[in-house]
Short mmCIF file of C-alpha atoms in Angstrom, two decimals:
data_model
loop_
_atom_site.label_atom_id
_atom_site.label_comp_id
_atom_site.label_asym_id
_atom_site.label_seq_id
_atom_site.Cartn_x
_atom_site.Cartn_y
_atom_site.Cartn_z
CA UNK R 993 34.39 -2.86 -29.49
CA UNK R 994 34.91 -2.42 -25.43
CA UNK R 995 38.21 -0.27 -26.49
CA UNK R 996 37.16 1.68 -29.04
CA UNK R 997 34.11 2.75 -26.72
CA UNK R 998 34.48 6.60 -25.53
CA UNK R 999 34.48 7.50 -21.75
CA UNK R 1000 32.73 10.92 -23.14
CA UNK R 1001 29.47 8.75 -24.10
CA UNK R 1002 29.61 5.03 -22.69
CA UNK R 1003 30.70 6.55 -18.82
CA UNK R 1004 32.59 3.68 -16.25
CA UNK R 1005 30.36 2.86 -14.72
CA UNK R 1006 27.53 2.65 -17.59
CA UNK R 1007 30.71 0.31 -19.06
CA UNK R 1008 30.53 -2.23 -15.81
CA UNK R 1009 26.61 -2.47 -16.22
CA UNK R 1010 26.99 -2.88 -20.25
CA UNK R 1011 29.44 -5.82 -19.41
CA UNK R 1012 28.10 -7.72 -17.45
CA UNK R 1013 24.40 -7.59 -18.88
CA UNK R 1014 26.10 -8.53 -21.78
CA UNK R 1015 27.59 -11.56 -20.08
CA UNK R 1016 24.01 -12.69 -19.77
CA UNK R 1017 23.14 -12.82 -23.31
CA UNK R 1018 24.16 -15.34 -26.14
CA UNK R 1019 27.15 -14.87 -27.88
CA UNK R 1020 24.79 -15.82 -31.77
CA UNK R 1021 21.81 -13.29 -30.53
CA UNK R 1022 22.89 -11.03 -32.33
CA UNK R 1023 25.41 -9.03 -34.71
CA UNK R 1024 25.18 -5.84 -33.48
CA UNK R 1025 24.97 -3.60 -30.78
CA UNK R 1026 24.59 0.03 -30.18
CA UNK R 1027 24.49 2.96 -27.62
CA UNK R 1028 21.60 5.17 -26.76
CA UNK R 1029 24.29 8.27 -25.37
CA UNK R 1030 22.73 11.54 -23.26
CA UNK R 1031 24.36 14.52 -24.56
CA UNK R 1032 24.01 16.78 -22.25
CA UNK R 1033 27.40 17.61 -19.89
CA UNK R 1034 25.48 17.16 -16.40
CA UNK R 1035 24.26 13.00 -17.50
CA UNK R 1036 27.56 10.73 -17.60
CA UNK R 1037 24.78 7.97 -18.30
CA UNK R 1038 24.48 5.43 -21.42
CA UNK R 1039 22.06 2.52 -21.72
CA UNK R 1040 22.76 -0.80 -23.94
CA UNK R 1041 20.57 -1.76 -27.34
CA UNK R 1042 20.45 -5.43 -28.84
CA UNK R 1043 19.32 -5.82 -32.21
CA UNK R 1044 18.08 -9.84 -32.84
CA UNK R 1045 17.67 -10.56 -36.94
CA UNK R 1046 15.85 -13.40 -39.05
CA UNK R 1047 19.55 -14.00 -39.79
CA UNK R 1048 19.92 -17.81 -39.24
CA UNK R 1049 20.06 -18.82 -35.63
CA UNK R 1050 19.19 -15.44 -33.79
CA UNK R 1051 16.17 -15.68 -32.83
CA UNK R 1052 16.28 -19.24 -32.07
CA UNK R 1053 18.53 -17.74 -29.58
CA UNK R 1054 16.34 -15.48 -28.06
CA UNK R 1055 14.24 -17.89 -27.45
CA UNK R 1056 16.33 -19.83 -26.17
CA UNK R 1057 17.38 -16.88 -23.74
CA UNK R 1058 13.85 -15.47 -22.80
CA UNK R 1059 12.73 -19.12 -21.96
CA UNK R 1060 15.83 -19.25 -19.72
CA UNK R 1061 14.76 -16.33 -17.46
CA UNK R 1062 11.35 -18.07 -15.26
CA UNK R 1063 12.81 -18.18 -12.29
CA UNK R 1064 14.26 -14.67 -12.20
CA UNK R 1065 12.88 -11.31 -9.54
CA UNK R 1066 9.29 -10.59 -11.47
CA UNK R 1067 9.90 -7.99 -13.21
CA UNK R 1068 12.41 -9.49 -15.08
CA UNK R 1069 10.44 -13.03 -15.63
CA UNK R 1070 7.04 -10.87 -16.60
CA UNK R 1071 9.53 -8.72 -18.66
CA UNK R 1072 11.10 -12.22 -20.62
CA UNK R 1073 8.16 -13.81 -20.97
CA UNK R 1074 6.37 -11.07 -22.92
CA UNK R 1075 9.55 -10.83 -25.16
CA UNK R 1076 9.42 -14.56 -25.03
CA UNK R 1077 6.10 -14.73 -26.61
CA UNK R 1078 6.80 -11.99 -29.15
CA UNK R 1079 10.10 -13.81 -30.56
CA UNK R 1080 7.78 -17.23 -30.95
CA UNK R 1081 4.52 -15.41 -32.81
CA UNK R 1082 7.75 -13.88 -35.18
CA UNK R 1083 9.77 -17.31 -35.15
CA UNK R 1084 5.56 -19.07 -36.44
CA UNK R 1085 5.74 -19.32 -40.58
CA UNK R 1086 2.04 -18.02 -40.32
CA UNK R 1087 2.47 -15.91 -38.71
CA UNK R 1088 1.86 -12.44 -39.62
CA UNK R 1089 4.96 -10.85 -37.76
CA UNK R 1090 7.27 -14.15 -40.03
CA UNK R 1091 7.73 -11.81 -43.36
CA UNK R 1092 5.89 -8.60 -41.93
CA UNK R 1093 8.66 -7.60 -39.42
CA UNK R 1094 12.66 -8.30 -39.96
CA UNK R 1095 14.12 -7.05 -36.94
CA UNK R 1096 13.87 -7.19 -32.62
CA UNK R 1097 15.01 -4.33 -30.82
CA UNK R 1098 16.10 -5.19 -26.51
CA UNK R 1099 16.48 -2.21 -24.15
CA UNK R 1100 18.50 -1.96 -21.14
CA UNK R 1101 18.73 0.83 -19.21
CA UNK R 1102 21.93 1.27 -17.46
CA UNK R 1103 21.36 3.03 -14.28
CA UNK R 1104 18.76 0.58 -13.07
CA UNK R 1105 20.36 -1.86 -10.60
CA UNK R 1106 19.50 -6.00 -11.99
CA UNK R 1107 19.62 -8.48 -9.65
CA UNK R 1108 19.72 -11.59 -11.97
CA UNK R 1109 18.17 -11.01 -14.89
CA UNK R 1110 18.35 -7.20 -17.07
CA UNK R 1111 14.90 -6.21 -17.63
CA UNK R 1112 15.00 -5.31 -21.29
CA UNK R 1113 12.36 -2.94 -22.62
CA UNK R 1114 11.97 -4.85 -26.36
CA UNK R 1115 10.90 -2.33 -30.52
CA UNK R 1116 9.60 -4.27 -32.48
CA UNK R 1117 10.78 -3.23 -36.76
CA UNK R 1118 8.13 -3.08 -39.55
CA UNK R 1119 10.74 -2.60 -42.45
CA UNK R 1120 9.29 -5.71 -44.32
CA UNK R 1121 12.99 -6.70 -46.02
CA UNK R 1122 10.60 -8.05 -49.20
CA UNK R 1123 9.09 -4.76 -49.10
CA UNK R 1124 10.88 -1.68 -48.65
CA UNK R 1125 9.09 0.32 -50.31
CA UNK R 1126 12.67 2.84 -50.97
CA UNK R 1127 14.74 0.10 -52.03
CA UNK R 1128 12.70 -1.15 -53.94
CA UNK R 1129 11.08 1.18 -56.60
CA UNK R 1130 8.17 0.16 -58.55
CA UNK R 1131 7.02 -1.86 -55.33
CA UNK R 1132 4.46 -0.49 -53.65
CA UNK R 1133 4.20 -0.33 -49.39
CA UNK R 1134 1.96 -2.88 -47.80
CA UNK R 1135 0.73 -0.24 -44.56
CA UNK R 1136 -2.51 -2.78 -44.07
CA UNK R 1137 -0.04 -5.34 -43.37
CA UNK R 1138 2.38 -2.90 -41.25
CA UNK R 1139 -1.02 -2.38 -39.15
CA UNK R 1140 -1.86 -5.64 -39.06
CA UNK R 1141 1.53 -7.24 -37.91
CA UNK R 1142 1.29 -4.63 -34.81
CA UNK R 1143 -2.22 -5.75 -33.22
CA UNK R 1144 -0.26 -9.24 -33.40
CA UNK R 1145 3.17 -8.15 -32.30
CA UNK R 1146 1.03 -5.74 -29.01
CA UNK R 1147 -0.91 -8.70 -28.91
CA UNK R 1148 1.35 -11.29 -28.43
CA UNK R 1149 3.52 -8.20 -25.26
CA UNK R 1150 -0.27 -8.87 -23.34
CA UNK R 1151 -1.20 -5.48 -25.41
CA UNK R 1152 -4.53 -7.11 -26.02
CA UNK R 1153 -5.43 -6.85 -22.33
CA UNK R 1154 -5.00 -3.00 -22.62
CA UNK R 1155 -8.06 -0.75 -23.25
CA UNK R 1156 -9.95 -0.05 -26.29
CA UNK R 1157 -9.12 3.29 -26.06
CA UNK R 1158 -5.65 2.25 -26.41
CA UNK R 1159 -6.57 0.13 -28.85
CA UNK R 1160 -8.22 3.10 -31.20
CA UNK R 1161 -5.31 5.77 -30.01
CA UNK R 1162 -2.76 3.53 -32.53
CA UNK R 1163 -5.10 2.61 -35.22
CA UNK R 1164 -5.58 6.16 -35.28
CA UNK R 1165 -2.32 6.97 -35.93
CA UNK R 1166 -2.41 4.08 -38.79
CA UNK R 1167 -5.08 5.74 -39.82
CA UNK R 1168 -3.39 9.37 -40.46
CA UNK R 1169 -0.48 8.58 -42.27
CA UNK R 1170 0.83 10.72 -45.76
CA UNK R 1171 1.28 9.15 -49.07
CA UNK R 1172 4.48 7.41 -48.27
CA UNK R 1173 5.22 8.38 -44.26
CA UNK R 1174 5.13 4.45 -42.30
CA UNK R 1175 5.01 3.38 -38.99
CA UNK R 1176 8.71 1.71 -38.74
CA UNK R 1177 9.44 0.65 -34.98
CA UNK R 1178 6.65 -0.31 -32.32
CA UNK R 1179 8.01 -0.10 -28.89
CA UNK R 1180 7.11 -1.11 -25.19
CA UNK R 1181 9.76 -0.27 -22.46
CA UNK R 1182 9.25 -2.98 -20.55
CA UNK R 1183 11.61 -2.00 -18.00
CA UNK R 1184 9.34 1.71 -17.01
CA UNK R 1185 6.68 1.64 -14.97
CA UNK R 1186 4.19 2.50 -17.65
CA UNK R 1187 1.80 0.35 -20.51
CA UNK R 1188 2.91 3.72 -23.97
CA UNK R 1189 3.10 2.11 -26.77
CA UNK R 1190 5.61 4.01 -28.76
CA UNK R 1191 5.28 4.82 -32.27
CA UNK R 1192 8.58 5.97 -34.55
CA UNK R 1193 6.84 7.24 -37.99
CA UNK R 1194 9.45 7.64 -40.89
CA UNK R 1195 9.58 9.21 -44.38
CA UNK R 1196 7.12 12.22 -42.66
CA UNK R 1197 7.94 15.34 -44.44
CA UNK R 1198 8.28 18.01 -42.20
CA UNK R 1199 5.72 20.66 -43.08
CA UNK R 1200 2.84 17.54 -42.11
CA UNK R 1201 4.60 17.22 -38.50
CA UNK R 1202 2.43 19.29 -37.02
CA UNK R 1203 -0.64 18.10 -39.44
CA UNK R 1204 -0.74 14.59 -38.34
CA UNK R 1205 -0.23 16.03 -34.75
CA UNK R 1206 -3.46 17.43 -35.08
CA UNK R 1207 -5.04 13.66 -36.41
CA UNK R 1208 -4.15 11.75 -34.18
CA UNK R 1209 -5.34 13.92 -30.82
CA UNK R 1210 -1.51 15.14 -30.24
CA UNK R 1211 -2.78 18.31 -26.98
CA UNK R 1212 0.51 20.31 -28.51
CA UNK R 1213 1.05 23.70 -29.36
CA UNK R 1214 1.63 23.02 -32.95
CA UNK R 1215 3.04 27.38 -33.48
CA UNK R 1216 5.66 26.14 -30.42
CA UNK R 1217 6.70 23.38 -32.96
CA UNK R 1218 6.87 25.01 -35.71
CA UNK R 1219 9.56 26.40 -35.10
CA UNK R 1220 11.59 24.08 -33.32
CA UNK R 1221 11.04 21.89 -36.86
CA UNK R 1222 12.58 23.94 -39.17
CA UNK R 1223 15.55 25.05 -37.22
CA UNK R 1224 16.12 21.18 -37.42
CA UNK R 1225 15.24 20.96 -41.20
CA UNK R 1226 18.63 23.24 -41.40
CA UNK R 1227 20.94 20.96 -39.51
CA UNK R 1228 20.06 17.03 -40.16
CA UNK R 1229 19.29 14.91 -43.53
CA UNK R 1230 16.60 13.41 -41.95
CA UNK R 1231 13.35 13.35 -39.80
CA UNK R 1232 11.53 11.58 -37.69
CA UNK R 1233 9.13 10.98 -35.63
CA UNK R 1234 9.18 9.65 -32.14
CA UNK R 1235 5.39 9.44 -30.30
CA UNK R 1236 3.56 7.49 -27.42
CA UNK R 1237 0.81 6.58 -27.46
CA UNK R 1238 -1.19 5.81 -24.26
CA UNK R 1239 -5.13 5.79 -23.61
CA UNK R 1240 -5.47 8.12 -22.78
CA UNK R 1241 -3.54 9.99 -25.52
CA UNK R 1242 -0.48 11.28 -27.06
CA UNK R 1243 1.73 11.72 -25.04
CA UNK R 1244 3.27 15.54 -24.68
CA UNK R 1245 7.09 15.00 -24.88
CA UNK R 1246 7.92 13.62 -28.29
CA UNK R 1247 10.88 12.76 -29.64
CA UNK R 1248 12.86 13.88 -33.20
CA UNK R 1249 15.40 11.88 -34.88
CA UNK R 1250 17.55 13.51 -36.75
CA UNK R 1251 19.97 11.91 -39.07
CA UNK R 1252 23.00 13.16 -40.83
CA UNK R 1253 26.24 12.85 -43.61
CA UNK R 1254 29.96 12.52 -42.46
CA UNK R 1255 31.02 15.34 -45.39
CA UNK R 1256 29.99 18.84 -45.08
CA UNK R 1257 29.52 18.41 -48.76
CA UNK R 1258 27.04 15.42 -48.99
CA UNK R 1259 24.09 17.82 -46.68
CA UNK R 1260 23.80 18.64 -42.85
CA UNK R 1261 26.75 16.96 -41.19
CA UNK R 1262 26.71 15.44 -37.84
CA UNK R 1263 29.61 18.22 -37.17
CA UNK R 1264 26.69 20.88 -38.04
CA UNK R 1265 24.13 18.70 -35.89
CA UNK R 1266 25.76 18.94 -33.27
CA UNK R 1267 27.16 22.04 -32.78
CA UNK R 1268 23.44 22.49 -33.08
CA UNK R 1269 22.87 21.13 -30.05
CA UNK R 1270 25.12 22.44 -28.13
CA UNK R 1271 24.13 26.00 -29.38
CA UNK R 1272 20.58 24.91 -27.28
CA UNK R 1273 22.81 23.74 -23.75
CA UNK R 1274 22.55 19.95 -25.02
CA UNK R 1275 25.03 18.59 -25.85
CA UNK R 1276 29.25 18.85 -24.80
CA UNK R 1277 32.24 19.76 -26.37
CA UNK R 1278 33.56 16.44 -25.63
CA UNK R 1279 30.99 14.24 -26.27
CA UNK R 1280 30.80 15.77 -29.59
CA UNK R 1281 33.87 15.52 -30.57
CA UNK R 1282 34.29 12.04 -29.25
CA UNK R 1283 30.65 11.23 -31.71
CA UNK R 1284 32.12 12.09 -34.28
CA UNK R 1285 35.37 10.45 -33.89
CA UNK R 1286 33.03 7.13 -33.10
CA UNK R 1287 31.95 6.11 -36.67
CA UNK R 1288 35.17 3.25 -38.83
CA UNK R 1289 35.83 -0.34 -39.59
CA UNK R 1290 38.39 -2.45 -37.10
CA UNK R 1291 39.35 -5.67 -37.98
CA UNK R 1292 37.92 -8.86 -35.85
CA UNK R 1293 39.14 -11.32 -33.92
CA UNK R 1294 40.28 -12.70 -37.52
CA UNK R 1295 40.72 -10.32 -39.41
CA UNK R 1296 40.21 -11.83 -42.42
CA UNK R 1297 37.05 -13.08 -41.47
CA UNK R 1298 34.41 -10.17 -40.07
CA UNK R 1299 34.87 -6.87 -39.78
CA UNK R 1300 33.16 -4.28 -37.37
CA UNK R 1301 32.20 -1.26 -38.73
CA UNK R 1302 31.03 1.60 -36.57
CA UNK R 1303 28.37 4.18 -37.17
CA UNK R 1304 26.39 6.48 -35.91
CA UNK R 1305 22.75 6.23 -36.50
CA UNK R 1306 20.31 9.20 -35.31
CA UNK R 1307 20.57 11.69 -32.62
CA UNK R 1308 16.80 11.98 -30.50
CA UNK R 1309 15.91 15.67 -30.00
CA UNK R 1310 13.44 15.39 -26.68
CA UNK R 1311 10.37 18.83 -27.78
CA UNK R 1312 8.26 19.15 -25.05
CA UNK R 1313 6.64 22.37 -23.68
CA UNK R 1314 7.34 24.69 -26.27
CA UNK R 1315 11.69 23.71 -26.98
CA UNK R 1316 13.88 20.57 -26.77
CA UNK R 1317 14.66 20.07 -23.70
CA UNK R 1318 17.43 16.32 -24.08
CA UNK R 1319 19.97 15.43 -26.96
CA UNK R 1320 20.34 11.64 -26.94
CA UNK R 1321 22.56 9.91 -29.64
CA UNK R 1322 22.53 6.09 -30.60
CA UNK R 1323 25.81 4.46 -32.12
CA UNK R 1324 26.93 1.75 -32.75
CA UNK R 1325 28.51 -1.37 -34.38
CA UNK R 1326 27.81 -4.34 -36.14
CA UNK R 1327 29.66 -7.48 -38.05
CA UNK R 1328 30.38 -7.75 -41.39
CA UNK R 1329 31.31 -11.13 -42.97
CA UNK R 1330 34.01 -10.31 -44.95
CA UNK R 1331 33.89 -11.05 -49.17
CA UNK R 1332 36.57 -14.32 -48.28
CA UNK R 1333 35.03 -16.06 -45.46
CA UNK R 1334 31.98 -16.74 -48.18
CA UNK R 1335 34.23 -17.34 -50.78
CA UNK R 1336 36.14 -20.02 -48.25
CA UNK R 1337 32.25 -20.90 -47.30
CA UNK R 1338 30.92 -21.72 -50.64
CA UNK R 1339 34.03 -23.45 -52.35
#
């Protein structure tokens, strides 16, 4: 994938750092890599994302990888111990995570020099592959199972040692969810000096964002957030809310993930969304053009066996102090096995 990575989004220094990180990770651990890129002209940095799924061999490779870093720097050893603890709990058939978590993402900050093993942050996805409500009409979601899986996952990561005010606030975020809304990702930024827990909420109608934030204790001003949401709704097909929960409350800074379509006739387009970010001074023209060129499909090393699918996941706007303050693009690629390869495996 690196031969097609746009340097406008992944500058040479970030690409070099990404190569160093991936060199230390087993290839069997993932079939999906992504990048987080700042879109402002002056922000030349990208971070690396790596997705682990229950696909045979991936969890096992993660466990092996995590156990191999015990003798690294204290920060890396501590973070990989936490990741390994989460992965072991996820792999345990009797655990609530085994069927309640569908993926685990590792994020590596590429602007930080790595001495020995890189230090990951970690997110786990609460989309149970057997009960995805949006994909299976008539099946009811199980928010209680999501809540319980979150407690188990954070406990495995060591969050059980945190003060009860933090766990109480997380519980409040689950209880306040309106019908059909879902916390779909839970994260801890292990590579940074914070004990905040990141919660990502989807299928929350934009008109209910302010009410939900008030119910969970956010102290920001809804009157200032509302107009920003109204603007984003005109340029994005879907909005998701990211909030950081601490023992002291909900952090003032929010993330708003925006998705769009490739073609304007299908609804709000990436072109229109990036143009909006550009008018706010949050996205340069050259970075927008590079991102719009990214989606596509290319043959792998053996064109008969696999394809590399490239796509934009979302653009996230940071809201802070009454305004949209930053925009980041999340994009990447994954391997897709061809029908010919599958047929050879069963015939």
